XYZ file of C-alpha atoms in Angstrom:
577
model
C -113.509 -78.312 -23.325
C -112.163 -78.550 -19.975
C -108.344 -79.319 -21.441
C -108.875 -75.872 -23.636
C -109.790 -73.732 -20.604
C -106.727 -74.968 -18.035
C -104.417 -73.959 -20.831
C -105.992 -70.415 -21.308
C -106.057 -70.547 -17.112
C -102.383 -71.078 -17.767
C -101.394 -68.040 -19.864
C -103.332 -65.498 -18.013
C -101.377 -66.784 -14.698
C -98.110 -66.274 -16.806
C -99.281 -62.875 -18.133
C -100.422 -61.553 -14.424
C -97.009 -62.609 -12.522
C -95.280 -61.333 -15.443
C -96.982 -57.947 -14.806
C -96.338 -57.945 -10.994
C -92.752 -58.591 -11.511
C -92.776 -55.838 -13.988
C -94.839 -53.713 -11.351
C -92.527 -54.602 -8.955
C -89.436 -53.514 -10.298
C -90.332 -50.073 -9.825
C -87.985 -48.665 -13.301
C -84.465 -49.096 -14.521
C -82.674 -48.125 -11.339
C -83.637 -51.039 -9.192
C -81.705 -53.228 -11.397
C -79.522 -55.579 -10.856
C -75.744 -54.398 -11.426
C -74.051 -56.410 -14.356
C -70.981 -58.574 -13.023
C -67.440 -56.976 -13.750
C -65.898 -58.614 -16.752
C -62.763 -60.036 -16.456
C -59.076 -58.837 -17.041
C -56.156 -61.340 -18.198
C -52.921 -60.243 -17.693
C -49.837 -61.580 -19.475
C -46.981 -60.474 -17.605
C -42.840 -60.673 -19.419
C -41.749 -64.216 -19.427
C -38.965 -65.500 -16.753
C -35.661 -63.632 -17.313
C -32.228 -64.332 -16.937
C -29.970 -61.226 -16.436
C -26.367 -60.137 -15.252
C -25.976 -57.716 -12.476
C -26.089 -54.126 -12.867
C -27.126 -54.521 -16.577
C -30.645 -53.241 -18.170
C -33.276 -54.838 -19.952
C -36.885 -54.274 -21.636
C -39.906 -55.681 -19.791
C -43.400 -56.087 -20.758
C -46.815 -57.533 -20.796
C -50.490 -57.902 -22.350
C -53.829 -57.709 -20.710
C -57.275 -58.468 -22.468
C -61.047 -58.452 -21.459
C -62.006 -55.679 -18.505
C -64.172 -52.663 -19.627
C -62.273 -49.279 -20.782
C -58.436 -48.072 -20.537
C -55.779 -50.173 -18.795
C -53.314 -48.417 -16.675
C -50.032 -50.478 -16.092
C -47.983 -50.325 -13.169
C -44.635 -52.675 -12.047
C -44.047 -54.143 -8.842
C -39.960 -54.511 -8.308
C -37.705 -55.676 -5.570
C -36.519 -52.844 -3.461
C -33.325 -52.869 -5.306
C -34.094 -53.047 -8.665
C -34.183 -49.932 -10.497
C -37.376 -49.613 -12.540
C -37.992 -46.988 -15.456
C -41.485 -46.575 -16.742
C -42.731 -43.413 -18.156
C -46.037 -44.192 -19.456
C -48.947 -46.001 -17.466
C -50.690 -46.413 -20.489
C -48.481 -49.150 -21.763
C -46.746 -51.845 -20.117
C -43.078 -51.263 -21.529
C -40.397 -50.390 -18.909
C -36.826 -50.770 -18.825
C -35.451 -52.941 -15.309
C -32.174 -52.568 -13.946
C -30.602 -55.322 -12.181
C -28.955 -54.765 -8.711
C -25.409 -55.598 -7.439
C -24.937 -59.222 -6.134
C -22.831 -61.526 -4.752
C -24.217 -64.708 -5.575
C -26.840 -66.090 -7.611
C -30.492 -64.953 -6.799
C -34.094 -65.090 -8.270
C -36.306 -61.927 -7.241
C -40.296 -61.957 -8.131
C -41.385 -58.728 -10.818
C -45.397 -58.315 -11.417
C -47.471 -56.521 -13.581
C -50.482 -55.207 -12.039
C -53.484 -54.213 -14.043
C -56.181 -51.469 -13.694
C -59.174 -51.047 -16.192
C -61.365 -47.524 -16.609
C -63.991 -49.497 -13.456
C -61.251 -50.142 -10.950
C -60.620 -53.887 -11.520
C -57.176 -55.416 -10.917
C -55.511 -58.088 -12.034
C -51.760 -59.161 -11.708
C -49.165 -61.577 -13.279
C -45.585 -62.026 -11.919
C -42.602 -63.490 -13.250
C -39.350 -64.584 -12.251
C -36.096 -62.446 -12.460
C -32.490 -64.754 -11.708
C -29.930 -62.205 -11.691
C -26.252 -63.435 -12.180
C -23.430 -61.997 -10.211
C -20.670 -60.742 -12.895
C -17.579 -59.766 -10.897
C -15.467 -56.561 -11.897
C -12.138 -57.031 -10.670
C -11.157 -54.032 -8.204
C -8.348 -51.419 -9.084
C -5.452 -50.926 -6.829
C -3.585 -47.661 -6.315
C -1.236 -46.692 -4.146
C -0.406 -43.512 -2.810
C 3.011 -42.256 -1.260
C 4.026 -39.351 0.362
C 6.865 -36.777 -1.095
C 9.551 -35.470 0.891
C 10.415 -31.593 0.259
C 14.030 -31.046 -1.601
C 14.243 -34.665 -2.866
C 13.308 -35.862 -6.395
C 9.812 -38.050 -6.942
C 10.078 -41.346 -4.936
C 13.546 -40.877 -3.578
C 13.852 -41.188 0.353
C 16.449 -39.786 3.086
C 17.811 -42.395 5.939
C 15.521 -42.290 8.708
C 12.915 -41.457 7.157
C 9.066 -42.398 6.779
C 7.470 -43.687 4.009
C 3.642 -43.631 3.681
C 2.490 -46.597 1.203
C -1.137 -45.547 0.794
C -3.939 -47.936 -0.776
C -7.064 -46.520 0.560
C -7.927 -45.112 -2.436
C -8.474 -48.738 -4.095
C -11.751 -49.149 -5.717
C -13.959 -52.190 -6.780
C -16.992 -50.804 -8.979
C -19.116 -53.379 -8.842
C -18.699 -53.617 -4.693
C -22.032 -54.268 -2.909
C -20.853 -51.256 -0.186
C -18.960 -48.604 -2.108
C -17.938 -47.551 1.517
C -15.664 -50.514 1.755
C -14.660 -51.736 -1.192
C -11.921 -53.815 -0.849
C -11.715 -57.063 1.156
C -8.001 -57.438 2.067
C -4.487 -55.742 1.360
C -1.556 -57.822 0.693
C 2.159 -55.775 0.683
C 4.722 -57.552 -0.644
C 8.336 -56.099 -1.519
C 9.607 -57.778 -4.453
C 13.164 -56.556 -4.985
C 15.284 -54.622 -2.800
C 17.115 -54.326 0.695
C 14.727 -55.738 3.309
C 12.840 -52.865 4.842
C 9.493 -54.563 5.591
C 10.996 -57.113 8.525
C 8.172 -56.909 10.979
C 5.572 -55.032 9.789
C 1.764 -55.547 9.509
C 1.489 -56.006 5.299
C -1.965 -56.168 5.459
C -2.966 -52.737 6.386
C -4.262 -50.061 3.511
C -1.627 -48.086 4.934
C 1.748 -49.061 5.274
C 4.797 -47.001 7.057
C 8.535 -47.562 6.336
C 11.012 -46.166 7.896
C 14.092 -45.861 5.472
C 17.565 -47.714 7.300
C 20.000 -45.584 7.397
C 22.488 -47.229 4.649
C 26.118 -45.794 3.290
C 24.477 -45.756 -0.614
C 21.661 -46.024 -2.725
C 19.497 -48.729 -3.038
C 16.458 -49.541 -4.728
C 13.184 -50.793 -4.043
C 9.921 -52.319 -5.122
C 6.734 -52.827 -3.276
C 3.896 -54.350 -4.506
C 0.384 -54.404 -3.686
C -2.361 -56.717 -4.134
C -6.328 -56.193 -3.221
C -9.210 -58.406 -2.929
C -12.224 -57.508 -3.484
C -15.790 -59.267 -1.511
C -16.089 -61.652 -4.679
C -12.193 -62.975 -4.343
C -11.665 -61.072 -7.239
C -7.870 -59.457 -7.026
C -5.433 -56.740 -9.150
C -2.084 -56.229 -8.345
C -0.069 -52.611 -8.482
C 4.189 -52.084 -8.072
C 5.358 -49.083 -6.715
C 9.003 -48.364 -7.174
C 11.299 -46.062 -4.576
C 14.470 -45.043 -4.717
C 16.102 -44.946 -0.972
C 19.300 -42.491 -1.382
C 21.057 -43.764 1.575
C 23.716 -40.932 3.714
C 25.457 -39.861 0.994
C 22.549 -38.648 -0.940
C 20.600 -37.044 2.187
C 20.116 -33.295 1.866
C 21.952 -31.250 5.629
C 19.153 -29.452 7.407
C 19.677 -25.576 8.694
C 17.389 -24.671 11.413
C 17.847 -20.520 11.884
C 17.707 -18.998 14.664
C 15.688 -15.667 13.528
C 17.684 -12.304 14.036
C 15.603 -9.516 15.117
C 14.820 -6.359 13.292
C 18.394 -4.070 14.233
C 18.977 -0.267 13.312
C 21.620 0.762 11.111
C 24.710 0.157 13.181
C 23.450 -2.755 15.696
C 24.737 -6.201 15.652
C 22.214 -9.331 13.415
C 23.188 -12.239 14.587
C 22.934 -14.692 12.559
C 22.849 -18.178 14.297
C 22.333 -21.481 11.648
C 22.041 -25.103 13.677
C 23.388 -27.559 11.142
C 21.870 -30.776 10.833
C 21.032 -34.113 9.314
C 19.164 -37.116 9.439
C 22.831 -38.828 8.200
C 24.831 -39.798 11.065
C 27.598 -39.683 8.772
C 26.949 -36.617 7.702
C 29.122 -33.885 10.105
C 31.368 -32.499 10.163
C 29.067 -29.250 8.292
C 30.498 -26.439 7.211
C 28.752 -22.701 6.727
C 29.495 -19.986 4.866
C 27.864 -16.776 4.982
C 26.767 -14.395 2.512
C 24.352 -11.062 2.582
C 22.543 -11.296 -0.894
C 21.515 -7.745 -1.533
C 24.201 -4.761 0.609
C 22.763 -1.135 -0.130
C 24.316 0.379 -3.001
C 28.072 1.274 -2.469
C 27.659 -0.433 0.946
C 29.792 -3.671 2.130
C 27.482 -5.169 5.249
C 30.621 -6.626 7.583
C 30.140 -10.419 8.565
C 32.465 -11.308 11.153
C 33.080 -14.452 10.449
C 31.271 -15.834 7.824
C 32.452 -19.569 7.716
C 31.001 -19.878 11.440
C 27.764 -21.356 12.182
C 26.974 -18.519 14.811
C 28.216 -15.455 14.225
C 26.938 -11.599 13.403
C 27.085 -9.012 10.634
C 26.852 -5.406 11.034
C 23.200 -3.713 10.210
C 24.748 -1.407 7.226
C 23.833 2.285 7.545
C 20.514 3.617 5.619
C 18.180 6.065 5.349
C 15.005 4.022 4.967
C 13.627 0.938 5.912
C 15.353 -2.210 4.331
C 15.081 -5.507 4.027
C 18.394 -7.172 3.846
C 18.377 -10.761 2.651
C 21.338 -13.152 4.962
C 22.089 -16.293 2.814
C 23.378 -19.556 4.592
C 25.063 -22.773 2.397
C 25.706 -25.775 4.576
C 27.665 -27.940 3.392
C 28.034 -31.558 4.726
C 30.778 -34.070 4.690
C 29.370 -35.813 1.680
C 29.701 -32.492 -0.255
C 25.889 -32.286 -0.395
C 24.850 -28.746 0.072
C 22.086 -26.475 0.954
C 21.026 -23.018 0.229
C 18.577 -21.104 2.805
C 18.068 -17.397 3.117
C 16.800 -15.527 5.792
C 15.306 -11.512 5.683
C 16.103 -8.898 8.627
C 14.663 -5.766 8.116
C 17.331 -2.471 9.017
C 15.888 0.961 10.184
C 17.722 3.848 10.265
C 18.957 5.632 12.967
C 16.321 6.528 15.130
C 16.503 9.940 17.246
C 17.498 9.182 20.903
C 15.793 10.738 23.567
C 17.729 8.535 26.089
C 21.060 6.982 26.576
C 21.976 3.868 26.245
C 23.850 1.990 29.204
C 27.575 2.155 27.831
C 27.665 -1.742 28.132
C 30.185 -3.284 25.305
C 31.086 -6.527 27.148
C 29.617 -9.934 26.550
C 29.190 -12.248 29.677
C 29.271 -16.263 29.836
C 29.151 -18.379 32.548
C 32.270 -17.474 33.630
C 34.307 -14.767 32.274
C 32.972 -10.875 30.741
C 34.695 -10.045 27.503
C 34.968 -8.215 24.668
C 35.287 -10.562 22.125
C 31.384 -12.005 20.937
C 30.358 -14.382 22.148
C 27.686 -17.022 19.897
C 26.418 -19.326 22.531
C 25.238 -15.953 24.084
C 24.014 -13.693 21.580
C 21.842 -11.273 21.882
C 23.110 -9.151 25.071
C 22.934 -5.725 25.511
C 26.570 -5.126 23.502
C 24.511 -6.438 20.281
C 22.167 -3.212 20.261
C 21.427 0.229 20.823
C 23.793 3.557 20.869
C 26.962 1.570 22.320
C 26.822 -0.719 19.506
C 26.672 2.042 17.115
C 28.671 3.785 18.338
C 31.278 1.102 18.167
C 30.331 0.164 14.464
C 31.473 3.415 13.403
C 28.226 4.916 11.780
C 27.011 6.989 14.531
C 26.053 10.834 14.288
C 27.060 12.652 17.189
C 26.900 16.058 18.095
C 29.502 16.195 20.483
C 32.030 13.879 21.964
C 31.706 10.741 24.347
C 32.546 7.399 24.851
C 30.234 4.414 23.842
C 27.314 5.703 22.791
C 27.168 8.657 25.042
C 27.224 12.146 23.402
C 27.850 15.036 25.158
C 29.648 18.993 24.698
C 31.474 20.684 27.396
C 30.351 24.463 27.807
C 32.100 27.190 29.060
C 31.237 30.032 31.996
C 28.907 31.240 29.496
C 27.036 28.143 28.372
C 28.752 28.690 25.106
C 30.057 25.044 23.578
C 33.749 24.740 23.991
C 35.137 22.683 21.411
C 39.097 22.950 22.604
C 39.289 20.392 25.103
C 42.236 22.310 26.625
C 39.724 24.833 27.402
C 38.294 25.037 30.953
C 34.398 24.503 30.997
C 32.176 24.943 33.568
C 29.245 22.204 32.448
C 28.505 19.482 30.293
C 25.481 19.332 27.888
C 24.600 16.048 27.038
C 23.033 16.148 23.680
C 21.074 12.911 23.521
C 18.380 13.742 26.502
C 18.985 17.753 26.598
C 20.331 18.066 30.547
C 23.104 20.488 31.025
C 24.875 18.940 34.165
C 27.206 21.242 36.514
C 30.904 20.251 36.077
C 32.875 19.630 39.521
C 36.161 21.504 40.543
C 38.907 18.764 41.882
C 42.134 21.288 42.696
C 40.442 23.609 44.441
C 39.285 22.868 47.682
C 38.065 26.239 48.459
C 35.525 26.404 45.288
C 32.219 26.291 46.238
C 32.051 23.037 43.261
C 34.807 21.505 45.092
C 34.068 17.442 44.441
C 34.520 16.888 47.596
C 32.065 18.823 49.363
C 28.806 16.841 50.723
C 25.386 17.497 52.000
C 22.123 16.550 53.936
C 18.916 16.193 51.752
C 17.297 19.572 52.425
C 13.749 20.626 50.768
C 10.891 22.503 51.677
C 9.112 21.454 48.536
C 8.027 17.885 47.556
C 9.290 16.203 50.344
C 7.660 13.440 51.256
C 6.523 14.629 54.733
C 10.228 15.414 55.782
C 11.773 18.377 54.925
C 15.431 16.521 55.908
C 18.409 18.273 57.918
C 19.513 21.842 57.349
C 22.914 21.014 58.223
C 23.580 24.333 59.633
C 27.265 25.537 61.191
C 28.626 22.249 58.699
C 32.520 22.161 57.466
C 31.317 20.035 54.849
C 31.177 22.314 52.138
C 32.024 26.257 51.181
C 28.621 27.661 51.650
C 28.795 30.830 53.029
C 25.961 30.305 55.087
C 27.708 26.728 56.400
C 24.452 25.546 56.064
C 25.324 22.267 54.140
C 22.390 21.060 52.380
C 20.749 20.254 49.278
C 18.220 23.190 49.070
C 20.842 25.426 50.188
C 23.587 24.343 47.339
C 20.705 24.435 44.471
C 19.971 28.939 45.099
C 23.734 29.412 45.967
C 24.443 27.577 42.146
C 21.429 29.697 40.900
C 22.455 32.802 42.507
C 26.032 33.122 40.251
C 23.990 31.914 37.281
C 26.302 28.685 36.157
C 26.601 28.968 32.747
C 24.400 31.366 32.311
C 21.602 29.279 33.650
C 19.302 30.026 36.892
C 17.716 27.072 36.797
C 19.491 24.557 38.681
C 17.908 22.017 40.732
C 18.539 18.154 41.945
C 18.292 15.703 39.363
C 15.580 12.708 39.495
C 16.132 9.231 39.811
C 15.989 8.821 35.999
C 18.187 12.004 35.668
C 20.709 11.021 37.506
C 20.726 7.107 36.225
C 21.117 8.474 32.997
C 24.706 9.339 32.795
C 25.615 5.973 34.663
C 28.062 3.955 32.463
C 27.901 0.707 33.137
C 30.333 -0.364 30.814
C 33.329 1.732 32.447
C 35.849 -0.308 33.485
C 38.019 2.503 35.421
C 36.410 1.953 38.910
C 33.750 4.931 38.217
C 30.365 4.364 36.557
C 30.850 7.604 34.021
C 32.203 9.105 31.518
C 35.663 10.047 32.915
C 36.653 12.676 29.873
C 33.449 14.433 30.920
C 33.112 14.118 34.404
C 36.395 13.198 35.468
C 37.430 11.435 38.522
C 34.231 12.425 40.639
C 36.157 12.699 43.240
C 39.563 14.032 44.662
C 40.610 10.945 46.666
C 40.332 7.213 46.101
C 36.828 6.284 47.836
C 35.069 3.286 47.633
C 31.487 4.659 47.174
C 30.405 7.652 46.034
C 26.939 8.099 46.790
C 25.087 11.446 44.688
C 21.829 12.266 45.634
C 18.447 12.517 43.728
C 15.431 14.218 43.697
C 13.261 12.370 44.835
C 12.209 11.060 48.248
C 11.736 7.016 49.446
C 8.605 5.947 50.434
C 10.756 3.033 52.643
C 11.869 4.029 55.658
C 8.573 6.164 56.637
C 8.015 7.202 60.383
C 4.704 8.300 61.428
C 4.092 9.432 57.399
C 6.991 11.037 56.349
C 9.483 10.252 54.346
C 12.959 10.296 55.984
C 15.209 8.710 52.851
C 15.812 9.752 49.235
C 17.204 7.723 46.913
C 20.947 8.017 46.037
C 23.332 6.453 43.455
C 26.422 5.367 44.025
C 28.878 5.971 40.852
C 31.265 3.411 42.229
C 28.992 -0.121 42.149
C 26.507 1.689 40.015
C 23.804 0.543 42.216
C 20.945 2.789 43.766
C 19.429 3.048 47.136
C 17.668 4.549 49.761
C 19.277 6.545 52.616
C 18.526 8.556 55.351
C 18.347 12.115 54.636
C 20.475 13.300 57.499
C 23.221 12.171 55.757
C 25.789 13.570 54.403
C 26.350 12.347 50.321
C 27.813 14.728 46.941
C 25.608 16.602 44.841
C 25.944 17.155 41.135
C 22.950 19.580 39.574
C 21.176 19.490 36.423
C 18.929 21.485 34.844
C 16.750 21.564 31.810
C 16.168 18.805 29.475
C 15.090 17.796 26.168
C 12.284 20.380 25.008
C 13.015 23.197 27.489
């Protein structure tokens, strides 16, 4: 009885205990969560692969909770292609190596609950050396066949484009360079044969030589590759001559085209040289004169053209070996210009110790080669009248009409270039108002620089009835008589008087004596003529007491005191008047 009671009591206590436990649980949210289900990962087996090759890798996973996500962890130098993370399949690419190396590759698996697990396998990468590629580039010389070189010339053998496809550093794929001459005359003595670029200066040999150079490159893994380069050294006999032009200036019709070519050669034995000039495209029906077509320095006369013309002149150079070089230059020839100022009259050339009418190519480009004087001497000038060199004058009679007969009297001279009309001087009639030896002081009431000058009253130095032998009195007297039918005579300006000076005259007077004959009836060491312009030099109390004058013996100008008695040649009008 007592035993049964104890059994019933135990069952009661168990029931109560269970109820208490259930009641204390408070519902399902207070239950203890289940433990994560472990993930078992099996990655790829260990691999051995060559550098820069690719293999397929994979793995497997089990356990876990839900869908798996796969990812691979590889060393930085490796390439991995894993496009679908729902599967472990991927493509692994090995890097470029010099020595055998082992790497760890890990497969990481994550389930839907975020539980992860991984497995690692070992990849052994084996270096596979690809031999380098030797490449040689060599400079070429204009005018010569491929890989042919004249004497005393640099040959640049460049190996810097050599390559190695499996180099660990593509910026420096080659570990070392080695040049070697295989055949031919020695051209490498004393040179560094281990640089990427080898510069060779060709020797001065008389005959042609064939040379073979070999380049060997070594990569950083010890592999080598060699290539050969053939060179032909043409020697002195095959070295072409050279021609340096001195480019001439563009010219007007009738002027000199200066032709100057300096022959040379890298071959010392190439001299002497010969040069032949030829005009390649003369204007239609025109022969272009070349002074000495077989001289390296000479000239041609620019042909008469009606519009701008591109003249091509060719020089053919031949050396002592018979090698030839032909070279051309282009000169623009302009039509004759309508000049409004006179040329200088100079037609002679000067050198260090002589003056001559003969052209000297060593002193080319002088005044005698250009301008109206040169055009006139070329025989193609178009003058309205006559005159020495480039001057163009016409004589006028008492009425101002043109005088074509040189034996008829004339009173004035018209300059057809400037348009100025000049008075003529009388040589034999010492009582004439225009007597050549009459002299005058400078005097002007207008435009006098603050000083009128000297009236020079009661003077016997001229033939004026007033005996006031000064420039203004002379101008008034000539205008009163209406010389050549004109009444606007005046003193010339500095530029106007200089315009009729003939600096090339060799008769002792700086003028064209056929139109301004013997400026004085007597022999003079100087022949000073007044201009209208006062001089600022020698100013006294702010007044210009001097005026400019020209000496028609020496050709110089100077300022002279206005009280001085000098000669006068009046002028009128001008271009456009």
